[in-house]
XYZ file of C-alpha atoms in Angstrom:
408
model
C 7.698 -39.164 22.223
C 8.385 -38.740 18.510
C 5.436 -36.388 18.191
C 6.551 -34.093 20.996
C 10.049 -34.027 19.465
C 8.507 -33.131 16.097
C 6.455 -30.393 17.796
C 9.489 -28.912 19.547
C 11.623 -29.179 16.407
C 9.045 -27.336 14.268
C 8.620 -24.614 16.893
C 12.362 -24.103 17.416
C 13.121 -23.993 13.685
C 10.200 -21.642 13.059
C 11.223 -19.252 15.806
C 14.831 -19.333 14.624
C 13.649 -18.400 11.135
C 11.459 -15.626 12.569
C 14.333 -14.201 14.613
C 16.599 -14.212 11.547
C 14.173 -12.667 9.040
C 12.012 -10.317 11.135
C 14.555 -7.436 11.536
C 14.982 -7.294 7.749
C 11.236 -7.441 7.158
C 10.512 -4.639 9.627
C 13.290 -2.483 8.184
C 12.122 -2.874 4.582
C 8.370 -2.434 5.062
C 7.262 0.818 3.446
C 5.763 3.285 5.923
C 3.029 5.769 5.122
C 3.400 9.500 5.612
C 1.548 9.365 8.953
C 4.413 7.210 10.275
C 7.351 8.496 8.246
C 6.466 12.150 7.811
C 5.506 13.995 4.652
C 2.370 15.593 3.349
C -0.936 14.771 1.714
C -3.004 16.933 -0.636
C -6.527 16.355 -1.897
C -7.250 18.144 -5.183
C -10.595 18.915 -6.790
C -10.330 18.693 -10.590
C -12.136 21.011 -12.996
C -11.988 21.187 -16.799
C -9.592 23.795 -18.177
C -12.136 24.811 -20.782
C -15.521 25.727 -19.332
C -18.420 23.481 -20.251
C -16.375 20.331 -20.798
C -16.892 17.357 -18.450
C -14.315 15.796 -16.147
C -13.928 12.272 -17.529
C -12.282 9.342 -15.777
C -9.696 9.251 -18.567
C -8.729 12.897 -18.056
C -8.688 12.364 -14.270
C -6.313 9.406 -14.639
C -4.103 11.348 -17.083
C -3.861 14.202 -14.610
C -2.981 11.793 -11.789
C -0.264 10.239 -13.962
C 1.145 13.689 -14.759
C 1.293 14.541 -11.050
C 3.047 11.251 -10.299
C 5.613 11.937 -13.022
C 6.118 15.444 -11.704
C 6.824 14.018 -8.233
C 9.182 11.434 -9.777
C 11.059 14.182 -11.592
C 11.691 15.825 -8.207
C 13.357 12.659 -6.924
C 10.542 11.675 -4.555
C 10.567 7.919 -3.945
C 7.319 6.050 -4.601
C 4.779 8.897 -4.610
C 1.182 7.761 -4.075
C -1.235 9.485 -6.448
C -4.775 8.068 -6.579
C -8.090 9.185 -8.060
C -11.170 9.388 -5.845
C -14.757 9.639 -6.964
C -15.484 11.574 -10.133
C -13.323 14.663 -9.699
C -10.721 14.231 -6.959
C -7.061 13.296 -6.800
C -5.164 12.506 -3.610
C -1.375 12.941 -3.515
C 0.718 11.411 -0.721
C 4.422 12.145 -0.556
C 6.319 10.538 2.318
C 9.751 11.409 3.687
C 10.008 14.761 1.877
C 12.716 17.123 3.120
C 11.785 20.350 1.270
C 8.035 20.157 1.778
C 7.050 23.706 0.804
C 9.116 23.707 -2.397
C 7.747 20.345 -3.512
C 4.206 21.387 -2.657
C 4.477 24.542 -4.747
C 5.787 22.606 -7.747
C 3.209 19.839 -7.377
C 0.208 22.178 -7.239
C 1.477 24.609 -9.903
C -0.821 24.588 -12.960
C 0.888 23.246 -16.055
C -1.108 24.332 -19.070
C 1.616 23.627 -21.606
C 0.761 24.929 -25.082
C 2.485 25.555 -28.423
C 1.224 28.742 -30.071
C 1.570 30.459 -33.391
C 2.456 34.159 -33.885
C -1.228 35.113 -33.562
C -1.558 33.347 -30.207
C -3.519 30.368 -31.544
C -2.935 27.173 -29.585
C -1.623 24.831 -32.257
C -0.568 21.966 -29.980
C -0.771 20.902 -26.336
C 1.848 19.312 -24.119
C -0.193 16.107 -24.162
C 0.363 15.867 -27.938
C 4.000 14.934 -27.336
C 5.278 11.469 -26.435
C 5.892 11.377 -22.694
C 9.533 11.051 -21.759
C 10.727 11.411 -25.366
C 12.146 14.933 -25.000
C 15.902 14.640 -24.525
C 18.806 17.061 -24.431
C 21.575 16.669 -26.994
C 24.087 18.816 -28.844
C 24.143 20.119 -32.414
C 27.159 20.303 -34.746
C 28.293 23.515 -33.034
C 28.136 21.739 -29.654
C 25.180 23.839 -28.537
C 22.429 22.244 -26.418
C 19.259 21.275 -28.261
C 16.109 19.317 -27.405
C 14.872 16.402 -29.483
C 11.110 15.801 -29.303
C 8.558 13.362 -30.706
C 4.832 13.851 -31.251
C 2.068 11.269 -30.964
C 0.364 12.241 -34.252
C 2.898 13.028 -37.029
C 0.176 14.162 -39.456
C -1.045 16.806 -37.033
C 2.506 18.045 -36.503
C 3.091 18.109 -40.259
C 0.047 20.345 -40.752
C 1.284 22.722 -38.027
C 4.792 22.975 -39.522
C 3.333 23.584 -42.998
C 1.181 26.375 -41.609
C 3.980 28.013 -39.613
C 6.969 27.407 -41.914
C 9.664 30.042 -41.204
C 7.549 31.388 -38.337
C 7.929 30.969 -34.557
C 6.078 28.212 -32.683
C 6.205 29.573 -29.133
C 6.171 27.270 -26.108
C 4.072 28.500 -23.178
C 3.681 27.225 -19.642
C 0.398 28.809 -18.625
C 0.867 32.366 -19.916
C 4.650 32.398 -19.555
C 6.595 32.010 -22.773
C 9.453 29.559 -22.324
C 10.844 29.596 -25.831
C 9.936 30.581 -29.380
C 11.848 28.356 -31.836
C 11.459 29.007 -35.587
C 9.892 26.283 -37.750
C 12.635 25.826 -40.324
C 11.233 22.817 -42.223
C 8.085 20.765 -42.761
C 8.314 17.744 -40.465
C 6.588 14.565 -41.628
C 7.886 11.834 -39.303
C 6.916 13.423 -35.978
C 10.524 13.858 -34.840
C 11.965 17.355 -34.424
C 14.620 19.337 -32.600
C 14.397 22.621 -30.743
C 17.588 24.651 -30.948
C 18.614 28.154 -29.941
C 20.859 29.996 -27.550
C 20.134 27.704 -24.598
C 22.427 26.817 -21.765
C 22.481 23.145 -20.852
C 20.393 23.880 -17.728
C 17.792 25.803 -19.753
C 17.577 23.022 -22.336
C 17.187 20.400 -19.593
C 14.428 22.409 -17.894
C 12.563 22.835 -21.192
C 12.868 19.110 -21.993
C 11.540 18.196 -18.528
C 8.613 20.580 -18.969
C 7.676 19.011 -22.301
C 8.007 15.515 -20.827
C 5.655 16.374 -17.991
C 3.081 17.474 -20.546
C -0.010 19.535 -19.921
C -2.341 18.646 -17.089
C -5.687 17.841 -18.748
C -7.532 19.407 -15.777
C -7.307 22.410 -13.486
C -6.593 21.474 -9.856
C -7.699 23.233 -6.670
C -6.485 22.235 -3.213
C -9.357 21.001 -1.052
C -7.444 19.542 1.881
C -3.828 19.506 3.012
C -2.156 17.559 5.809
C 1.492 17.901 6.767
C 3.105 15.377 9.125
C 6.587 16.108 10.441
C 9.123 13.286 10.479
C 9.492 13.478 14.272
C 5.704 13.398 14.778
C 5.453 10.406 12.456
C 8.144 8.532 14.378
C 6.418 9.366 17.672
C 3.118 8.023 16.306
C 4.867 4.840 15.171
C 6.560 4.364 18.542
C 3.369 4.913 20.539
C 1.283 2.684 18.294
C 3.780 -0.183 18.362
C 4.127 0.168 22.132
C 0.347 0.017 22.589
C 0.170 -3.012 20.290
C 2.895 -4.849 22.228
C 1.189 -4.166 25.574
C -2.113 -5.433 24.196
C -0.492 -8.545 22.725
C 1.293 -9.376 26.014
C -1.951 -9.005 27.993
C -3.722 -11.292 25.504
C -1.003 -13.940 25.812
C -1.107 -13.792 29.632
C -4.887 -14.227 29.507
C -4.543 -17.270 27.237
C -1.919 -18.876 29.469
C -3.973 -18.363 32.649
C -7.275 -19.664 31.284
C -6.168 -22.325 28.801
C -2.768 -23.560 30.084
C -1.158 -25.770 27.423
C -3.485 -24.647 24.579
C -2.654 -21.089 25.670
C 1.043 -21.784 25.010
C 0.149 -23.122 21.575
C -2.000 -20.027 20.977
C 1.021 -17.844 21.808
C 3.138 -19.792 19.312
C 0.545 -19.493 16.535
C 0.021 -15.782 17.258
C 3.753 -15.122 16.867
C 3.650 -17.130 13.636
C 0.630 -15.112 12.504
C 2.459 -11.822 13.199
C 5.536 -12.903 11.246
C 3.512 -14.101 8.244
C 1.502 -10.871 8.184
C 4.724 -8.840 8.142
C 5.990 -11.095 5.361
C 2.790 -10.525 3.375
C 3.234 -6.757 3.704
C 6.807 -7.034 2.461
C 6.002 -9.278 -0.506
C 3.039 -7.143 -1.583
C 5.120 -3.970 -1.165
C 2.170 -2.548 0.752
C 2.408 0.746 2.630
C 1.919 0.453 6.386
C -0.092 3.314 7.904
C -1.570 4.023 11.327
C -4.954 2.558 10.298
C -3.037 -0.452 8.970
C -1.361 -0.975 12.348
C -4.779 -0.626 13.996
C -6.090 -3.376 11.714
C -2.941 -5.374 12.520
C -3.635 -5.217 16.275
C -7.347 -5.856 15.718
C -6.354 -8.917 13.678
C -4.487 -10.296 16.700
C -7.690 -10.001 18.713
C -9.644 -11.783 15.974
C -7.005 -14.513 15.832
C -7.235 -15.003 19.598
C -11.005 -15.163 19.259
C -10.644 -18.148 16.912
C -8.436 -19.886 19.485
C -10.847 -19.152 22.326
C -13.822 -20.564 20.421
C -11.903 -23.758 19.650
C -10.422 -24.210 23.117
C -13.710 -23.544 24.924
C -15.381 -26.157 22.756
C -12.578 -28.649 23.498
C -12.951 -27.943 27.236
C -16.686 -28.631 27.014
C -15.999 -31.948 25.317
C -13.465 -32.880 28.029
C -15.994 -31.990 30.732
C -18.497 -34.336 29.075
C -16.157 -37.251 29.787
C -14.616 -37.772 26.336
C -10.941 -38.588 25.867
C -8.543 -35.783 24.977
C -8.199 -36.925 21.356
C -11.967 -37.288 20.929
C -12.463 -33.899 22.554
C -9.976 -32.354 20.121
C -11.683 -33.857 17.070
C -15.193 -33.036 18.226
C -14.335 -29.580 19.544
C -12.441 -28.621 16.390
C -15.254 -29.881 14.183
C -18.030 -28.027 15.991
C -16.078 -24.776 16.383
C -14.897 -24.630 12.781
C -18.234 -23.492 11.332
C -18.601 -20.713 13.921
C -15.069 -19.473 13.256
C -15.512 -19.545 9.472
C -18.887 -17.779 9.636
C -17.384 -14.928 11.649
C -14.275 -14.646 9.466
C -16.156 -14.804 6.162
C -18.503 -12.049 7.369
C -15.528 -9.861 8.301
C -13.807 -10.721 5.019
C -16.819 -9.602 2.977
C -16.982 -6.343 4.935
C -13.255 -5.715 4.396
C -13.508 -6.401 0.648
C -16.399 -3.941 0.337
C -14.415 -1.341 2.305
C -11.439 -1.842 0.005
C -13.410 -1.304 -3.198
C -15.584 1.609 -2.092
C -13.086 3.268 0.260
C -9.966 5.278 -0.402
C -6.675 6.173 1.219
C -6.478 5.134 4.853
C -9.729 3.150 4.613
C -8.285 0.954 1.866
C -5.126 0.435 3.914
C -7.200 -0.676 6.893
C -9.286 -2.978 4.681
C -6.248 -4.549 2.982
C -4.594 -5.303 6.328
C -7.860 -6.790 7.617
C -8.181 -9.053 4.558
C -4.630 -10.356 4.946
C -5.138 -10.762 8.711
C -8.229 -12.921 8.249
C -6.626 -15.224 5.683
C -3.416 -15.695 7.689
C -5.373 -16.077 10.934
C -7.368 -18.985 9.501
C -4.164 -20.698 8.376
C -2.296 -20.258 11.671
C -4.870 -20.037 14.453
C -7.205 -22.706 13.094
C -5.273 -25.277 11.070
C -1.747 -24.839 12.489
C -3.057 -24.584 16.066
C -5.125 -27.745 15.618
C -2.098 -29.625 14.259
C 0.080 -28.518 17.192
C -2.503 -29.662 19.774
C -2.907 -32.944 17.918
C 0.864 -33.580 18.186
C 0.850 -32.758 21.903
C -2.134 -34.998 22.718
C -0.848 -37.896 20.603
C 2.480 -37.731 22.436
C 0.570 -38.901 25.582
C 2.871 -36.819 27.789
C 0.178 -34.301 28.692
C -2.885 -36.398 29.458
C -4.161 -34.587 32.535
C -7.271 -32.425 31.946
C -5.670 -29.739 34.109
C -3.156 -29.118 31.312
C -6.106 -27.959 29.196
C -7.743 -25.747 31.832
C -10.262 -28.334 33.089
C -10.451 -29.527 36.702
C -11.171 -33.216 37.236
C -14.121 -32.298 39.454
C -15.743 -30.652 36.439
C -15.698 -33.826 34.318
C -19.193 -35.304 34.382
C -18.086 -38.776 33.290
C -16.003 -39.091 36.447
């Protein structure tokens, strides 16, 4: 009796915890652009200067510059990733002014500092990122303070161009042409002139963004409206719920009491998987939901293998407890072999894939780990409590007719 009370107490407390925490988890899970709306762009990167290679370092620097550009536009958590040797994928979810953001994101940003003869003396990447700030001089006029990465290089430029303009260009558009009034040795300087505060802020932001080390060309673009994303989410969740209900009905019909335990562990599995998404701050996409639903099927498969083995042991004439121990022992290797194989495949997909494929692989990896914990170990413990309580000793409770038991 104590064991059945312990079983019921654990289940009730667990479900109470699930009911309390699940709405918050679902609300705070980050959705991908295919569920929330937004757009995705795949860029092909080429060197600005012909003949130079596209290195992984320059590709990563360009991706970082794009991410900072998106951040400067107020876009929350932009996803900018490198792919292969020369591609960058940009995902921006929940964007209201899509066309404006897209134009700014894809705009080339060859930021250069040129002398009077047009020679490129410095690049935007020579300046410390984020160090350009707007302040005011003694006459309360806006000015921009800047800092370079290599003070000696800047010193040589200021010596060369003393009392001459050092023009700032974005591509071929001149933004400003401040005069070099002194030789600067410490790498810190100010840009002053007849700027409004808005002009000074725009110039500081441009310098902070720096020059993109590579030239980008759009290869692929996908735009998902917010309403379409919500419709996709609704339809996918609805399909997943229908599938889950049908699975639970199947388990109850064919496995009776173990089917109830399977339903409990599947609900536990779903909650823990949502919790893992929240803690990892992972982005949930349509492929991720597909892996989520597929994971439920895999979890049920583990239960079916175990329960079928237990039923075979009961049919052979063994006691319920002996059938549980023997069935669990013999099914464990089969379950682990299948899950380890899937786990290896998912890990390979994660490391060689990109974008949606990595999302699918990550969800699959988490599903397998949580499934083993809930639908193997937790399920076995629940059945052990029920059998040891001696309140459910009839084979019929476990989907076995007495006429099928060979020992009888």
